[in-house]
Coordinates of C-alpha atoms and ligand atoms in Angstrom, one line a residue:
M25 CA 0.0 0.0 0.0
R26 CA 1.1 3.6 -0.6
L27 CA 0.8 6.1 2.2
R28 CA 1.2 9.8 1.3
L29 CA 1.5 12.8 3.7
E30 CA 0.9 16.2 2.2
G31 CA 1.9 19.4 4.0
V32 CA 1.5 17.7 7.4
A33 CA 2.0 19.9 10.4
L34 CA 1.6 19.0 14.1
S35 CA 2.3 21.0 17.2
F36 CA 2.3 20.0 20.9
E37 CA 1.4 22.4 23.7
G38 CA 4.5 23.4 25.8
A39 CA 4.6 23.9 29.6
R40 CA 3.6 27.6 29.3
G41 CA 0.8 27.0 26.8
E42 CA 3.0 27.8 23.8
R43 CA 2.8 25.6 20.6
N44 CA 5.9 23.6 19.7
R45 CA 6.1 22.3 16.1
A46 CA 7.0 18.6 16.0
L47 CA 6.2 18.3 12.3
D48 CA 6.4 21.1 9.9
D49 CA 5.1 20.9 6.3
V50 CA 6.0 17.2 5.8
T51 CA 5.3 15.9 2.3
L52 CA 6.4 12.3 1.8
E53 CA 5.2 9.2 0.1
V54 CA 6.1 5.7 1.1
G55 CA 5.4 2.4 -0.7
P56 CA 6.4 -1.3 -0.6
G57 CA 9.9 -2.0 0.7
V58 CA 11.8 -0.6 3.7
T59 CA 12.2 3.1 4.3
G60 CA 14.6 4.1 7.1
L61 CA 13.8 7.2 9.1
M62 CA 16.7 9.0 10.7
G63 CA 17.2 12.2 12.7
R64 CA 18.5 13.2 16.1
T65 CA 16.3 12.9 19.2
G66 CA 13.4 15.4 19.0
S67 CA 13.5 15.7 15.2
G68 CA 10.0 14.3 14.9
K69 CA 10.5 10.6 14.0
S70 CA 8.1 9.2 16.6
T71 CA 5.5 11.8 15.9
L72 CA 5.7 11.1 12.1
L73 CA 5.2 7.4 12.7
E74 CA 2.2 8.0 14.9
V75 CA 0.7 10.3 12.3
M76 CA 1.3 7.6 9.6
A77 CA -0.4 5.0 11.9
G78 CA -3.5 7.2 12.3
A79 CA -2.7 7.4 16.1
L80 CA -2.1 11.2 16.0
R81 CA -4.1 13.6 14.0
P82 CA -2.2 16.4 12.2
D83 CA -3.2 20.0 12.7
A84 CA -2.8 20.6 9.0
G85 CA -2.2 18.7 5.8
R86 CA -3.5 15.4 4.4
L87 CA -2.9 11.7 4.9
L88 CA -3.8 9.5 2.0
V89 CA -3.8 5.7 1.8
D90 CA -3.7 4.4 -1.8
G91 CA -5.0 7.8 -2.8
R92 CA -7.9 7.9 -0.3
D93 CA -8.3 10.3 2.6
A94 CA -7.0 8.4 5.6
L95 CA -8.0 10.9 8.3
R96 CA -11.7 10.0 8.1
G97 CA -14.3 7.5 6.8
P98 CA -13.4 4.4 4.8
G99 CA -9.8 5.5 4.2
A100 CA -9.2 5.8 8.0
R101 CA -10.8 2.3 8.5
A102 CA -8.6 0.9 5.7
L103 CA -5.5 2.4 7.4
A104 CA -6.5 1.0 10.8
A105 CA -7.0 -2.5 9.3
S106 CA -3.6 -2.5 7.6
V107 CA -1.2 -0.8 10.0
G108 CA 1.0 -2.2 12.7
L109 CA 3.0 0.2 14.9
V110 CA 5.8 -0.9 17.2
F111 CA 6.1 1.9 19.6
Q112 CA 9.4 3.3 20.8
L113 CA 8.5 2.3 24.4
P114 CA 7.1 -1.3 24.4
E115 CA 5.2 -0.5 27.6
R116 CA 3.0 1.9 25.6
Q117 CA 1.8 -1.1 23.6
F118 CA 1.0 -3.5 26.4
F119 CA -2.4 -3.7 27.9
E120 CA -3.1 -7.4 28.4
P121 CA -2.2 -9.4 31.6
T122 CA -0.2 -12.1 29.9
V123 CA 2.2 -12.4 27.0
E124 CA -0.1 -14.9 25.2
R125 CA -3.1 -12.5 25.3
E126 CA -0.9 -9.6 24.4
V127 CA 0.5 -11.2 21.2
S128 CA -2.8 -12.8 20.1
F129 CA -5.0 -9.8 21.0
G130 CA -4.9 -8.2 17.5
L131 CA -5.5 -11.6 15.8
L132 CA -8.5 -12.4 18.0
A133 CA -9.9 -8.9 17.5
R134 CA -9.7 -9.5 13.7
G135 CA -11.7 -12.7 14.1
V136 CA -8.9 -15.2 13.8
A137 CA -9.9 -18.5 15.6
P138 CA -8.1 -19.1 18.9
D139 CA -6.1 -22.1 17.8
E140 CA -4.9 -20.3 14.7
A141 CA -4.2 -17.2 16.8
R142 CA -2.1 -19.2 19.2
A143 CA -0.1 -20.8 16.3
R144 CA 0.5 -17.5 14.7
S145 CA 1.5 -15.9 18.0
A146 CA 4.0 -18.7 18.6
R147 CA 5.5 -18.3 15.1
A148 CA 5.9 -14.5 15.6
L149 CA 7.5 -15.0 19.0
A150 CA 9.8 -17.7 17.5
L151 CA 10.9 -15.2 14.8
M152 CA 12.0 -13.0 17.7
G153 CA 13.8 -15.9 19.4
L154 CA 11.1 -16.3 22.1
S155 CA 9.0 -19.4 23.0
L156 CA 5.3 -19.0 23.6
D157 CA 5.3 -22.0 25.9
G158 CA 8.0 -20.4 28.1
L159 CA 6.3 -17.0 28.3
A160 CA 2.6 -17.5 27.7
G161 CA 1.4 -16.9 31.3
R162 CA 3.9 -14.2 32.2
S163 CA 2.9 -10.5 32.5
P164 CA 4.6 -8.5 29.7
F165 CA 5.6 -6.1 32.5
S166 CA 7.6 -8.8 34.3
L167 CA 9.9 -9.2 31.3
S168 CA 13.4 -7.8 30.8
G169 CA 13.8 -4.7 28.6
G170 CA 15.0 -6.8 25.6
E171 CA 12.2 -9.4 26.1
R172 CA 9.6 -6.6 26.3
R173 CA 10.8 -5.1 23.0
R174 CA 10.8 -8.5 21.3
V175 CA 7.2 -9.3 22.6
A176 CA 6.1 -5.9 21.3
I177 CA 7.6 -6.6 17.9
A178 CA 6.2 -10.1 17.8
S179 CA 2.7 -8.9 18.6
V180 CA 2.8 -6.6 15.6
L181 CA 4.5 -9.1 13.3
A182 CA 1.8 -11.7 14.2
L183 CA -0.7 -9.5 12.4
G184 CA 1.3 -9.5 9.1
P185 CA 0.5 -5.8 8.6
R186 CA 0.7 -4.4 5.0
L187 CA 1.9 -1.2 6.6
L188 CA 4.6 -2.0 9.2
L189 CA 5.9 1.0 11.3
L190 CA 8.7 0.4 13.8
D191 CA 10.1 3.0 16.2
E192 CA 13.7 2.3 17.1
P193 CA 13.0 -1.5 17.2
T194 CA 16.6 -2.6 17.8
A195 CA 17.2 -0.3 20.8
G196 CA 18.3 -2.4 23.8
L197 CA 18.5 -5.7 21.8
D198 CA 21.5 -8.0 22.1
P199 CA 23.2 -8.8 18.8
R200 CA 21.2 -12.0 18.1
A201 CA 17.9 -10.4 18.8
R202 CA 18.9 -7.4 16.8
A203 CA 19.8 -9.7 13.8
A204 CA 16.4 -11.5 14.2
C205 CA 14.6 -8.2 14.3
L206 CA 16.3 -6.9 11.2
E207 CA 15.7 -10.2 9.3
A208 CA 12.0 -9.9 10.1
V209 CA 11.9 -6.3 8.9
R210 CA 13.8 -7.2 5.7
A211 CA 11.5 -10.1 5.1
A212 CA 8.4 -8.0 5.5
G213 CA 9.7 -5.5 3.0
A214 CA 10.7 -8.2 0.6
A215 CA 7.2 -9.7 0.9
G216 CA 5.7 -6.5 -0.3
A217 CA 4.8 -4.7 2.9
T218 CA 5.3 -1.0 3.2
V219 CA 7.8 -0.7 6.1
V220 CA 9.0 2.4 7.8
M221 CA 11.7 2.0 10.5
A222 CA 13.0 4.8 12.6
S223 CA 16.4 4.2 14.0
H224 CA 19.6 5.8 15.2
D225 CA 21.4 2.7 14.1
A226 CA 23.0 3.5 10.8
N227 CA 24.3 0.0 10.3
A228 CA 20.8 -1.5 10.9
L229 CA 19.3 0.8 8.3
A230 CA 22.2 0.1 5.9
A231 CA 21.3 -3.6 6.3
V232 CA 17.6 -3.4 5.6
A233 CA 16.5 -0.1 4.1
D234 CA 16.1 0.7 0.4
R235 CA 15.6 4.3 1.0
V236 CA 16.4 6.7 3.8
V237 CA 14.5 9.9 4.9
A238 CA 16.1 12.2 7.4
L239 CA 14.2 14.7 9.6
E240 CA 15.4 17.7 11.4
G241 CA 13.2 20.0 13.4
G242 CA 10.1 18.3 12.0
R243 CA 11.1 18.8 8.4
V244 CA 12.4 16.4 5.8
T245 CA 16.0 17.3 5.1
L246 CA 17.3 14.3 3.1
D247 CA 15.4 11.6 1.1
G248 CA 17.1 9.2 -1.2
P249 CA 18.5 5.7 -1.9
V250 CA 20.2 4.2 1.1
R251 CA 23.6 3.9 -0.6
E252 CA 23.6 7.6 -1.7
L253 CA 22.9 8.7 1.9
L254 CA 24.3 6.2 4.5
G255 CA 27.2 5.4 2.2
D256 CA 28.3 9.0 2.0
A257 CA 30.0 9.8 5.3
P258 CA 30.7 13.5 4.6
L259 CA 27.1 14.1 3.6
M260 CA 25.8 12.3 6.7
R261 CA 28.1 14.2 9.0
A262 CA 27.1 17.5 7.4
H263 CA 23.6 16.7 8.5
G264 CA 24.6 15.7 12.0
L265 CA 23.9 12.0 11.3
E266 CA 25.8 8.8 11.7
P267 CA 27.0 7.2 8.5
A268 CA 27.2 3.4 8.2
C269 CA 30.5 2.0 9.7
A270 CA 31.7 0.8 6.4
A271 CA 31.2 4.3 4.9
R272 CA 33.2 5.8 7.8
A273 CA 36.0 3.4 7.2
A274 CA 35.9 4.1 3.4
S275 CA 36.2 7.8 4.0
A276 CA 39.1 7.3 6.5
L277 CA 40.8 5.1 4.0
A278 CA 40.3 7.8 1.3
R279 CA 41.9 10.4 3.6
A280 CA 44.8 8.0 4.0
G281 CA 45.2 7.8 0.3
L282 CA 43.4 4.6 -0.6
S283 CA 40.6 5.4 -3.0
V284 CA 37.7 3.1 -2.1
T285 CA 34.8 3.2 -4.6
G286 CA 31.3 2.0 -4.7
S287 CA 30.0 3.5 -1.4
P288 CA 30.2 0.3 0.7
L289 CA 27.5 -0.1 3.3
T290 CA 28.5 -3.4 5.0
A291 CA 31.7 -5.0 6.2
D292 CA 31.7 -7.4 3.2
E293 CA 31.2 -4.6 0.7
L294 CA 34.0 -2.7 2.4
A295 CA 36.4 -5.7 2.2
E296 CA 35.6 -6.1 -1.5
A297 CA 36.1 -2.4 -2.2
V298 CA 39.4 -2.5 -0.4
C299 CA 40.5 -5.5 -2.4
R300 CA 39.5 -3.7 -5.6
A301 CA 41.5 -0.7 -4.5
L302 CA 44.5 -2.8 -3.7
G303 CA 44.2 -4.6 -7.0
A304 CA 43.9 -7.9 -5.1
G305 CA 41.2 -9.3 -7.4
G306 CA 38.1 -8.5 -5.4
S307 CA 35.6 -10.9 -4.0
R308 CA 37.0 -14.2 -5.3
G309 CA 38.3 -16.2 -2.3
V310 CA 39.5 -13.3 -0.3
V311 CA 36.2 -12.3 1.4
S312 CA 33.8 -15.0 0.3
G313 CA 31.8 -16.8 2.9
G314 CA 31.9 -13.9 5.4
R315 CA 28.7 -12.3 6.8
S316 CA 28.2 -9.1 8.6
Ligands
LIG420 N1 3.2 14.1 23.8 C1 4.0 15.2 23.7 N2 3.8 16.3 24.3 C2 4.6 17.4 24.1 N3 5.6 17.5 23.3 C3 5.9 16.3 22.6 C4 5.1 15.1 22.7 N4 5.6 14.2 21.9 C5 6.7 14.8 21.3 N5 6.8 16.0 21.7 C6 7.9 17.0 21.1 O1 7.8 16.9 19.7 C7 9.1 17.0 19.2 C8 9.4 15.7 18.3 O2 9.4 14.6 19.2 P1 9.5 13.1 18.7 O3 8.6 12.9 17.6 O4 9.3 12.2 19.9 O5 11.0 13.1 18.1 P2 12.0 11.8 17.9 O6 11.2 10.6 17.9 O7 12.7 12.1 16.6 O8 12.9 11.8 19.1 C9 10.1 17.1 20.3 O9 10.4 18.5 20.5 C10 9.3 16.6 21.5 O10 9.7 17.1 22.7
LIG421 MG1 11.3 8.9 19.0

């Protein structure tokens, strides 16, 4: 599905009754695949995701889902039926007494039969490296931070949403859980879902995003293919953003006199680019089989 924001603005009331702009004239269209959302804290990422999810109503502008007004009527219902939002704070999502009820809630609400809901919940939790049998009766609030986040992600993945919005989903995850999360995000995008993932983790975005959008002060400041943005360390730095590690290394190598081409985004790509630059014959044998 395609989601379009046109001239979206949203302000929050400050402590002294003043209006603070969190989103300012945002025009943006997202479609199938993974779009990464970057920007420093306070730049408006969470607010933008909540507007996209229909959870926050903009003060001005339009929200369109497949060309239909998504702020009211059938368009709003279509959006609500298709969207899954993983909140920045998992606790904001939890409202059921047990993990099993939490993860299966959305499925049961959509009329999925209890057995099928349980099976789909178990599969979603397994994707995140958790076992339904082990956690079913636990309160979501009794879990560790990383487990809470994984349960929150699983409860959204279980719905198989066509519009999947994730707010810093890898924050606080250990490397294995982070890899599982990124694989689930990548798979959703590859399966045709429209995925938007906000993250400070440039390497995570480099691994899964097709396109990156950067926000600053509630405005879109960069929008382009992931390699052109995250692979360009000087550009990212000029916008106060973190480039992918491989891009940082490539730019340090360039300063040291080794001309690395191709804007590498991952460790494997960097190794291949270094081999090319050294005239060592590239990928054959030297770096094959590695993963990053
Ligand atoms: N519920 C709220 N009440 C008041 N101000 C808010 C609220 N939510 C966000 N803001 C403000 O809106 C701006 C954007 O916040 P947010 O969307 O959370 O940014 P990000 O997710 O990029 O850190 C910030 O200045 C923040 O303080
Ligand atoms: Mg945020």
